[in-house]
GROMACS .gro file of C-alpha atoms in nm:
model
  413
    1MET     CA    1  -0.404   2.059  -0.904
    2ALA     CA    2  -0.588   2.265  -0.644
    3THR     CA    3  -0.461   2.607  -0.544
    4GLY     CA    4  -0.437   2.738  -0.191
    5MET     CA    5  -0.265   2.424  -0.071
    6VAL     CA    6  -0.054   2.456   0.244
    7GLY     CA    7   0.243   2.239   0.157
    8LEU     CA    8   0.112   1.885   0.119
    9ARG     CA    9   0.309   1.849  -0.202
   10SER     CA   10   0.690   1.829  -0.181
   11ALA     CA   11   0.857   2.167  -0.227
   12ALA     CA   12   1.148   1.993  -0.406
   13GLN     CA   13   0.947   2.026  -0.728
   14THR     CA   14   0.991   2.403  -0.724
   15ASP     CA   15   1.357   2.424  -0.618
   16ALA     CA   16   1.584   2.621  -0.850
   17PRO     CA   17   1.790   2.399  -1.080
   18ALA     CA   18   2.116   2.510  -0.920
   19ARG     CA   19   2.007   2.370  -0.584
   20ARG     CA   20   1.887   2.032  -0.707
   21THR     CA   21   2.112   1.726  -0.690
   22TYR     CA   22   1.848   1.502  -0.840
   23ALA     CA   23   1.626   1.473  -1.141
   24THR     CA   24   1.254   1.509  -1.081
   25VAL     CA   25   0.982   1.368  -1.309
   26SER     CA   26   0.616   1.428  -1.231
   27GLY     CA   27   0.303   1.377  -1.434
   28THR     CA   28  -0.005   1.163  -1.491
   29VAL     CA   29  -0.031   0.804  -1.610
   30ARG     CA   30  -0.325   0.713  -1.838
   31ASP     CA   31  -0.454   0.426  -2.044
   32THR     CA   32  -0.359   0.477  -2.408
   33ARG     CA   33  -0.692   0.359  -2.542
   34THR     CA   34  -0.946   0.498  -2.293
   35ASN     CA   35  -0.751   0.797  -2.153
   36ARG     CA   36  -0.859   0.706  -1.799
   37VAL     CA   37  -0.611   0.767  -1.521
   38LEU     CA   38  -0.435   0.470  -1.371
   39PRO     CA   39  -0.389   0.447  -0.994
   40ALA     CA   40  -0.127   0.234  -0.811
   41VAL     CA   41   0.111   0.221  -1.108
   42HIS     CA   42   0.465   0.139  -0.998
   43VAL     CA   43   0.715   0.409  -1.091
   44ALA     CA   44   1.072   0.295  -1.035
   45VAL     CA   45   1.438   0.327  -1.129
   46PRO     CA   46   1.536  -0.014  -1.270
   47GLY     CA   47   1.820  -0.185  -1.084
   48THR     CA   48   1.761   0.015  -0.769
   49GLY     CA   49   1.507   0.030  -0.485
   50ILE     CA   50   1.400   0.382  -0.572
   51GLY     CA   51   1.032   0.413  -0.657
   52THR     CA   52   0.676   0.517  -0.573
   53VAL     CA   53   0.326   0.461  -0.704
   54THR     CA   54   0.068   0.684  -0.872
   55ASN     CA   55  -0.213   0.816  -0.658
   56ALA     CA   56  -0.586   0.771  -0.720
   57ASP     CA   57  -0.570   1.053  -0.978
   58GLY     CA   58  -0.293   0.874  -1.169
   59TYR     CA   59  -0.043   1.141  -1.056
   60PHE     CA   60   0.314   1.081  -0.948
   61SER     CA   61   0.641   1.258  -0.872
   62LEU     CA   62   0.976   1.081  -0.846
   63HIS     CA   63   1.311   1.220  -0.737
   64VAL     CA   64   1.618   1.037  -0.869
   65ALA     CA   65   1.957   1.129  -0.717
   66ASP     CA   66   2.215   1.233  -0.974
   67SER     CA   67   2.466   1.006  -0.802
   68LEU     CA   68   2.273   0.704  -0.935
   69ARG     CA   69   2.350   0.808  -1.295
   70ALA     CA   70   2.015   0.668  -1.394
   71ASP     CA   71   1.906   0.725  -1.749
   72ARG     CA   72   1.549   0.594  -1.730
   73ILE     CA   73   1.254   0.510  -1.509
   74GLU     CA   74   0.998   0.235  -1.559
   75PHE     CA   75   0.620   0.232  -1.534
   76SER     CA   76   0.463  -0.104  -1.446
   77HIS     CA   77   0.097  -0.195  -1.399
   78ILE     CA   78  -0.099  -0.517  -1.407
   79GLY     CA   79  -0.241  -0.583  -1.752
   80TYR     CA   80  -0.023  -0.322  -1.928
   81ALA     CA   81   0.301  -0.333  -2.119
   82LEU     CA   82   0.608  -0.214  -1.928
   83LEU     CA   83   0.703   0.144  -2.032
   84THR     CA   84   1.048   0.303  -2.014
   85TYR     CA   85   1.081   0.683  -1.984
   86PRO     CA   86   1.423   0.851  -2.038
   87ILE     CA   87   1.565   1.091  -1.780
   88ARG     CA   88   1.877   1.301  -1.740
   89PRO     CA   89   2.057   1.397  -1.417
   90GLY     CA   90   1.957   1.736  -1.279
   91THR     CA   91   1.655   1.783  -1.507
   92GLN     CA   92   1.300   1.852  -1.408
   93VAL     CA   93   0.988   1.735  -1.600
   94GLU     CA   94   0.673   1.869  -1.438
   95ALA     CA   95   0.392   1.748  -1.665
   96ALA     CA   96   0.500   1.420  -1.818
   97SER     CA   97   0.216   1.246  -2.000
   98ILE     CA   98   0.269   0.876  -1.958
   99ARG     CA   99   0.050   0.643  -2.165
  100LEU     CA  100   0.039   0.272  -2.089
  101THR     CA  101  -0.076   0.028  -2.351
  102PRO     CA  102  -0.307  -0.256  -2.239
  103ASN     CA  103  -0.173  -0.599  -2.319
  104ALA     CA  104  -0.372  -0.753  -2.600
  105ASN     CA  105  -0.506  -1.106  -2.562
  106LEU     CA  106  -0.174  -1.255  -2.659
  107LEU     CA  107  -0.159  -1.502  -2.372
  108GLU     CA  108  -0.266  -1.861  -2.386
  109GLU     CA  109  -0.582  -1.956  -2.200
  110VAL     CA  110  -0.521  -2.072  -1.846
  111THR     CA  111  -0.688  -2.401  -1.921
  112VAL     CA  112  -0.380  -2.523  -2.100
  113MET     CA  113  -0.204  -2.540  -1.762
  114GLY     CA  114  -0.433  -2.820  -1.639
  115GLY     CA  115  -0.405  -2.963  -1.293
  116ASP     CA  116  -0.530  -2.819  -0.968
  117ALA     CA  117  -0.493  -2.446  -0.894
  118ARG     CA  118  -0.410  -2.540  -0.537
  119ASP     CA  119  -0.100  -2.720  -0.669
  120LEU     CA  120   0.022  -2.402  -0.838
  121VAL     CA  121  -0.019  -2.208  -0.512
  122ARG     CA  122   0.172  -2.479  -0.327
  123GLN     CA  123   0.451  -2.456  -0.583
  124ALA     CA  124   0.468  -2.082  -0.529
  125VAL     CA  125   0.492  -2.132  -0.154
  126ASP     CA  126   0.761  -2.397  -0.195
  127ARG     CA  127   0.971  -2.151  -0.405
  128ILE     CA  128   0.958  -1.855  -0.165
  129THR     CA  129   1.322  -1.906  -0.068
  130ASP     CA  130   1.420  -1.895  -0.433
  131ASN     CA  131   1.208  -1.600  -0.538
  132TYR     CA  132   1.240  -1.349  -0.254
  133PRO     CA  133   1.534  -1.186  -0.068
  134GLN     CA  134   1.769  -1.418   0.116
  135ARG     CA  135   1.954  -1.134   0.279
  136ALA     CA  136   1.829  -0.882   0.533
  137ASN     CA  137   1.698  -0.562   0.374
  138ARG     CA  138   1.654  -0.209   0.498
  139LEU     CA  139   1.358  -0.047   0.324
  140THR     CA  140   1.234   0.309   0.332
  141GLY     CA  141   0.862   0.361   0.292
  142PHE     CA  142   0.615   0.646   0.269
  143TYR     CA  143   0.301   0.581   0.470
  144ARG     CA  144  -0.029   0.771   0.458
  145GLU     CA  145  -0.347   0.715   0.657
  146VAL     CA  146  -0.665   0.911   0.599
  147ILE     CA  147  -0.997   0.885   0.778
  148ARG     CA  148  -1.320   1.001   0.619
  149LYS     CA  149  -1.647   1.056   0.806
  150GLY     CA  150  -1.915   1.038   0.541
  151ARG     CA  151  -1.760   1.242   0.258
  152ARG     CA  152  -1.544   1.458   0.481
  153TYR     CA  153  -1.177   1.401   0.568
  154ILE     CA  154  -1.137   1.426   0.942
  155ASP     CA  155  -0.785   1.290   1.001
  156ILE     CA  156  -0.474   1.278   0.776
  157SER     CA  157  -0.145   1.126   0.895
  158GLU     CA  158   0.176   1.078   0.693
  159ALA     CA  159   0.516   0.935   0.776
  160ILE     CA  160   0.853   0.827   0.645
  161VAL     CA  161   0.934   0.491   0.801
  162GLY     CA  162   1.233   0.261   0.801
  163LEU     CA  163   1.176  -0.114   0.776
  164TYR     CA  164   1.412  -0.396   0.870
  165LYS     CA  165   1.313  -0.707   0.676
  166THR     CA  166   1.480  -1.037   0.758
  167PRO     CA  167   1.539  -1.302   0.485
  168TYR     CA  168   1.243  -1.491   0.336
  169ASN     CA  169   1.359  -1.826   0.469
  170GLY     CA  170   1.053  -1.949   0.656
  171VAL     CA  171   1.126  -1.776   0.985
  172GLY     CA  172   0.829  -1.544   0.947
  173THR     CA  173   0.781  -1.182   1.040
  174ASN     CA  174   0.852  -1.192   1.414
  175THR     CA  175   1.191  -1.021   1.381
  176ASP     CA  176   1.082  -0.768   1.115
  177ARG     CA  177   1.062  -0.414   1.254
  178VAL     CA  178   0.937  -0.068   1.159
  179ARG     CA  179   1.071   0.265   1.285
  180LEU     CA  180   0.904   0.604   1.245
  181GLU     CA  181   1.160   0.845   1.096
  182LYS     CA  182   0.943   1.149   1.039
  183GLY     CA  183   0.566   1.206   1.053
  184ARG     CA  184   0.287   1.462   1.067
  185ARG     CA  185  -0.085   1.478   1.132
  186LEU     CA  186  -0.378   1.705   1.053
  187LEU     CA  187  -0.696   1.654   1.260
  188SER     CA  188  -1.041   1.802   1.221
  189GLN     CA  189  -1.129   2.041   1.503
  190ARG     CA  190  -1.504   1.988   1.468
  191PRO     CA  191  -1.676   1.859   1.783
  192GLY     CA  192  -1.781   1.498   1.734
  193ASP     CA  193  -1.523   1.424   1.459
  194THR     CA  194  -1.292   1.224   1.684
  195LEU     CA  195  -1.278   0.861   1.589
  196ILE     CA  196  -1.319   0.665   1.911
  197VAL     CA  197  -1.250   0.315   1.784
  198LYS     CA  198  -0.901   0.174   1.741
  199PHE     CA  199  -0.757  -0.070   1.489
  200GLU     CA  200  -0.439  -0.274   1.475
  201GLY     CA  201  -0.186  -0.181   1.215
  202GLY     CA  202  -0.059   0.157   1.125
  203PRO     CA  203   0.285   0.142   0.960
  204THR     CA  204   0.325  -0.218   1.084
  205LEU     CA  205   0.077  -0.318   0.809
  206SER     CA  206   0.389  -0.351   0.590
  207ILE     CA  207   0.484  -0.646   0.810
  208PHE     CA  208   0.144  -0.805   0.867
  209LEU     CA  209   0.036  -0.775   0.502
  210ASP     CA  210   0.353  -0.926   0.359
  211VAL     CA  211   0.147  -1.229   0.259
  212VAL     CA  212   0.445  -1.420   0.123
  213LYS     CA  213   0.638  -1.396   0.448
  214ASN     CA  214   0.346  -1.390   0.694
  215SER     CA  215   0.224  -1.740   0.618
  216ASP     CA  216  -0.027  -1.724   0.906
  217LEU     CA  217  -0.249  -1.513   0.679
  218MET     CA  218  -0.325  -1.796   0.433
  219PHE     CA  219  -0.022  -1.989   0.315
  220ALA     CA  220   0.059  -2.205   0.613
  221PRO     CA  221  -0.020  -2.571   0.522
  222ASP     CA  222  -0.308  -2.598   0.767
  223GLU     CA  223  -0.439  -2.256   0.670
  224MET     CA  224  -0.443  -2.337   0.298
  225GLU     CA  225  -0.679  -2.627   0.364
  226HIS     CA  226  -0.945  -2.371   0.458
  227TYR     CA  227  -0.958  -2.233   0.103
  228ALA     CA  228  -1.072  -2.339  -0.241
  229PHE     CA  229  -0.859  -2.228  -0.537
  230ARG     CA  230  -0.946  -2.201  -0.907
  231TYR     CA  231  -0.788  -2.066  -1.225
  232ASN     CA  232  -0.928  -1.737  -1.345
  233ARG     CA  233  -0.726  -1.598  -1.638
  234THR     CA  234  -0.378  -1.495  -1.747
  235THR     CA  235  -0.230  -1.145  -1.757
  236LEU     CA  236   0.103  -0.966  -1.776
  237ILE     CA  237   0.294  -0.797  -1.494
  238ASP     CA  238   0.629  -0.640  -1.587
  239ASP     CA  239   0.587  -0.801  -1.930
  240ARG     CA  240   0.588  -1.148  -1.769
  241PRO     CA  241   0.290  -1.389  -1.796
  242HIS     CA  242   0.107  -1.439  -1.467
  243VAL     CA  243  -0.179  -1.671  -1.373
  244GLU     CA  244  -0.468  -1.516  -1.183
  245ILE     CA  245  -0.604  -1.752  -0.920
  246ARG     CA  246  -0.921  -1.686  -0.725
  247PHE     CA  247  -0.948  -1.819  -0.371
  248MET     CA  248  -1.240  -1.827  -0.128
  249PRO     CA  249  -1.329  -1.998   0.206
  250ARG     CA  250  -1.442  -2.361   0.170
  251VAL     CA  251  -1.492  -2.436   0.542
  252VAL     CA  252  -1.634  -2.259   0.847
  253CYS     CA  253  -1.366  -2.154   1.101
  254PRO     CA  254  -1.385  -1.994   1.445
  255TYR     CA  255  -1.237  -1.680   1.284
  256ALA     CA  256  -1.306  -1.488   0.959
  257LEU     CA  257  -1.123  -1.599   0.645
  258TYR     CA  258  -1.035  -1.412   0.327
  259GLU     CA  259  -1.131  -1.418  -0.038
  260GLY     CA  260  -0.955  -1.266  -0.334
  261LEU     CA  261  -0.700  -1.303  -0.615
  262LEU     CA  262  -0.339  -1.416  -0.638
  263TYR     CA  263  -0.114  -1.340  -0.933
  264ILE     CA  264   0.160  -1.601  -0.984
  265ASP     CA  265   0.443  -1.577  -1.238
  266SER     CA  266   0.395  -1.862  -1.486
  267GLU     CA  267   0.769  -1.932  -1.514
  268THR     CA  268   0.916  -1.865  -1.171
  269ARG     CA  269   0.607  -1.928  -0.959
  270THR     CA  270   0.660  -1.593  -0.782
  271ILE     CA  271   0.356  -1.440  -0.613
  272SER     CA  272   0.371  -1.086  -0.752
  273ARG     CA  273   0.036  -0.952  -0.636
  274ALA     CA  274  -0.245  -1.030  -0.392
  275GLU     CA  275  -0.585  -0.861  -0.379
  276PHE     CA  276  -0.809  -0.988  -0.100
  277SER     CA  277  -1.071  -0.891   0.151
  278LEU     CA  278  -1.213  -1.026   0.475
  279ASP     CA  279  -1.515  -1.252   0.443
  280MET     CA  280  -1.804  -1.057   0.590
  281THR     CA  281  -2.049  -1.344   0.608
  282ASP     CA  282  -2.028  -1.356   0.987
  283ARG     CA  283  -2.023  -0.996   1.113
  284LEU     CA  284  -1.918  -1.092   1.465
  285LYS     CA  285  -1.611  -1.274   1.337
  286ALA     CA  286  -1.532  -0.981   1.107
  287THR     CA  287  -1.559  -0.737   1.398
  288GLN     CA  288  -1.320  -0.949   1.604
  289ALA     CA  289  -1.070  -0.947   1.318
  290MET     CA  290  -1.094  -0.572   1.256
  291LEU     CA  291  -1.144  -0.400   1.587
  292ARG     CA  292  -0.907  -0.358   1.881
  293LYS     CA  293  -1.101  -0.132   2.113
  294LYS     CA  294  -1.426   0.061   2.136
  295PRO     CA  295  -1.625   0.236   2.411
  296ALA     CA  296  -1.907   0.054   2.586
  297GLY     CA  297  -2.241   0.133   2.430
  298LEU     CA  298  -2.103   0.197   2.083
  299ARG     CA  299  -2.227  -0.038   1.810
  300PHE     CA  300  -1.969  -0.119   1.548
  301ARG     CA  301  -2.089  -0.252   1.214
  302PRO     CA  302  -1.815  -0.372   0.980
  303GLU     CA  303  -1.875  -0.325   0.608
  304ARG     CA  304  -1.544  -0.387   0.428
  305LEU     CA  305  -1.179  -0.474   0.493
  306ALA     CA  306  -0.980  -0.492   0.170
  307PHE     CA  307  -0.613  -0.528   0.095
  308LEU     CA  308  -0.369  -0.491  -0.195
  309VAL     CA  309  -0.009  -0.622  -0.175
  310THR     CA  310   0.240  -0.603  -0.461
  311TYR     CA  311   0.600  -0.717  -0.512
  312ARG     CA  312   0.847  -0.598  -0.777
  313ARG     CA  313   1.107  -0.807  -0.952
  314GLN     CA  314   1.457  -0.681  -0.880
  315ALA     CA  315   1.780  -0.693  -1.085
  316ASP     CA  316   1.880  -1.026  -0.928
  317GLY     CA  317   1.553  -1.188  -1.030
  318ARG     CA  318   1.409  -1.191  -0.679
  319SER     CA  319   1.098  -0.997  -0.588
  320SER     CA  320   1.074  -0.748  -0.306
  321LEU     CA  321   0.781  -0.587  -0.128
  322ALA     CA  322   0.672  -0.275  -0.319
  323TYR     CA  323   0.329  -0.151  -0.204
  324VAL     CA  324   0.058  -0.229   0.052
  325ARG     CA  325  -0.287  -0.079   0.096
  326CYS     CA  326  -0.569  -0.138   0.339
  327GLU     CA  327  -0.920   0.007   0.327
  328THR     CA  328  -1.153  -0.033   0.625
  329ALA     CA  329  -1.519   0.071   0.603
  330PHE     CA  330  -1.765   0.057   0.893
  331ARG     CA  331  -2.060   0.227   1.062
  332CYS     CA  332  -2.087   0.337   1.425
  333ASP     CA  333  -2.381   0.441   1.632
  334TRP     CA  334  -2.474   0.468   1.997
  335HIS     CA  335  -2.762   0.268   2.138
  336ARG     CA  336  -3.100   0.445   2.097
  337ARG     CA  337  -2.970   0.679   1.824
  338LEU     CA  338  -3.160   0.679   1.501
  339PHE     CA  339  -2.877   0.714   1.249
  340ALA     CA  340  -2.534   0.554   1.220
  341THR     CA  341  -2.224   0.731   1.095
  342SER     CA  342  -2.012   0.591   0.811
  343TYR     CA  343  -1.633   0.590   0.829
  344VAL     CA  344  -1.363   0.482   0.587
  345VAL     CA  345  -0.996   0.442   0.696
  346THR     CA  346  -0.749   0.411   0.410
  347SER     CA  347  -0.386   0.321   0.481
  348GLU     CA  348  -0.115   0.277   0.219
  349MET     CA  349   0.260   0.242   0.202
  350ALA     CA  350   0.492   0.259  -0.096
  351ILE     CA  351   0.850   0.134  -0.066
  352THR     CA  352   1.064   0.422  -0.192
  353ASP     CA  353   1.414   0.281  -0.134
  354ARG     CA  354   1.582  -0.049  -0.059
  355ASP     CA  355   1.932  -0.130   0.074
  356GLU     CA  356   2.077  -0.481   0.108
  357THR     CA  357   2.432  -0.356   0.172
  358HIS     CA  358   2.372  -0.169   0.499
  359ALA     CA  359   2.079  -0.361   0.647
  360GLU     CA  360   2.119  -0.263   1.010
  361LYS     CA  361   1.868  -0.393   1.259
  362ILE     CA  362   1.620  -0.158   1.420
  363PRO     CA  363   1.651  -0.178   1.801
  364TYR     CA  364   1.337  -0.307   1.966
  365ARG     CA  365   1.308   0.004   2.183
  366GLU     CA  366   1.288   0.217   1.868
  367ALA     CA  367   1.044  -0.006   1.682
  368PHE     CA  368   0.687   0.103   1.606
  369ARG     CA  369   0.443  -0.158   1.733
  370SER     CA  370   0.096  -0.239   1.613
  371ARG     CA  371  -0.056  -0.105   1.936
  372ASP     CA  372   0.115   0.233   1.888
  373ALA     CA  373  -0.071   0.522   1.730
  374LEU     CA  374   0.103   0.715   1.457
  375THR     CA  375  -0.118   1.012   1.537
  376ASP     CA  376   0.039   1.032   1.888
  377ARG     CA  377   0.393   1.061   1.744
  378ALA     CA  378   0.343   1.302   1.458
  379ALA     CA  379   0.408   1.675   1.408
  380ASP     CA  380   0.155   1.919   1.264
  381PHE     CA  381   0.105   2.010   0.899
  382TYR     CA  382   0.235   2.366   0.906
  383ASP     CA  383   0.582   2.316   0.749
  384ALA     CA  384   0.544   2.362   0.373
  385ASN     CA  385   0.879   2.194   0.313
  386PHE     CA  386   0.811   1.892   0.534
  387TRP     CA  387   0.873   1.633   0.258
  388ASP     CA  388   1.146   1.827   0.079
  389GLY     CA  389   1.355   1.578  -0.121
  390TYR     CA  390   1.161   1.265  -0.016
  391ASN     CA  391   0.981   1.035  -0.254
  392ILE     CA  392   0.618   1.014  -0.145
  393ILE     CA  393   0.279   0.904  -0.275
  394GLU     CA  394   0.151   1.231  -0.417
  395PRO     CA  395  -0.175   1.357  -0.259
  396THR     CA  396  -0.489   1.341  -0.467
  397GLU     CA  397  -0.665   1.662  -0.560
  398SER     CA  398  -0.949   1.582  -0.318
  399LEU     CA  399  -0.701   1.530  -0.038
  400GLU     CA  400  -0.527   1.859  -0.113
  401ASN     CA  401  -0.863   2.036  -0.102
  402ALA     CA  402  -0.944   1.866   0.228
  403VAL     CA  403  -0.612   1.977   0.377
  404GLY     CA  404  -0.681   2.332   0.270
  405ARG     CA  405  -1.026   2.324   0.434
  406LEU     CA  406  -0.893   2.172   0.759
  407MET     CA  407  -0.613   2.425   0.776
  408ARG     CA  408  -0.842   2.720   0.720
  409ARG     CA  409  -1.082   2.595   0.986
  410ARG     CA  410  -0.797   2.545   1.234
  411ASN     CA  411  -0.671   2.895   1.168
  412ARG     CA  412  -1.019   3.040   1.230
  413ASP     CA  413  -1.056   2.845   1.552
   0.00000   0.00000   0.00000
């Protein structure tokens, strides 16, 4: 990884063994056959809520408290065989080389299922109460949001958040809440780098993007009628056969719809993964869906709004929210200017812990709301030990380099 970094990576990895009360495993996950790195691989302690995901470079670091007495961690990724890696309390592995094996074409063709793909989706919706938590949960998540202007990073925000998730019993997400526990921000000091448009979301994306619970996205009965569904293929997730179903708009609505893929467990009908994006056919509708506020005279041109949502099967057989990601790409320009500026905003959250036993509610006055700005409630990036002991999504090498450049420029200014 890059040198000269000013503390983006957790200092817990360099603690002396006598001070550690947890095992730490870090390394890179690759495809056995092609040797390519694998992003968004789930890394978890089975039977617990402890986990994280690999970054875009395939890199991860996971801290496992000795009190858990865990003897292994698992690596899970769509289309790959589940891999178990042994650990011992108090040990530290800094360069683990994890190789995942692609699942061979051992699955039956989806055509043997017959019937209408819409029926399979309806079955999955009907079994939500059977397949997802029926008790309130307290989740801990690591959230990162980065903004790029062209190829340059201009804004980096990170946070540890607490989430209160009510049961998946059809009530919806209205009583789910997010609280900011700890956060920091690094902003470019260059004139003209300030992003002057605002979007809904932030850490509350973990509520809005819970597609299983937030039926308003696409799974409400009336909403499902707006989509066409068809079988695509079969694949394995956590060594369990899943049917991949493609969906796309089939009617014209007053608002923008989505298109993408659903992955449904063939046996339990659990929705384990959703990859989808906003339909950009009508740019005005897309803008209305994406943008909350912009200055007068600024032209906003949406290019992409894409999401990834994953759920992980727990020890009781029910699946819990594991990871969400949102990528927004757009161009902005002022009237009469010749060139537009490209921006990409990437937000992601990995669930790093889960507790059903002490699922205390988050008071409304402490809750983070979609209109709030994480950047207004975050500290600076100077503390090298800021994430000491926390499980996070490790920064990519390019992000580390960007932080180094932003810090050096700030120090000069």
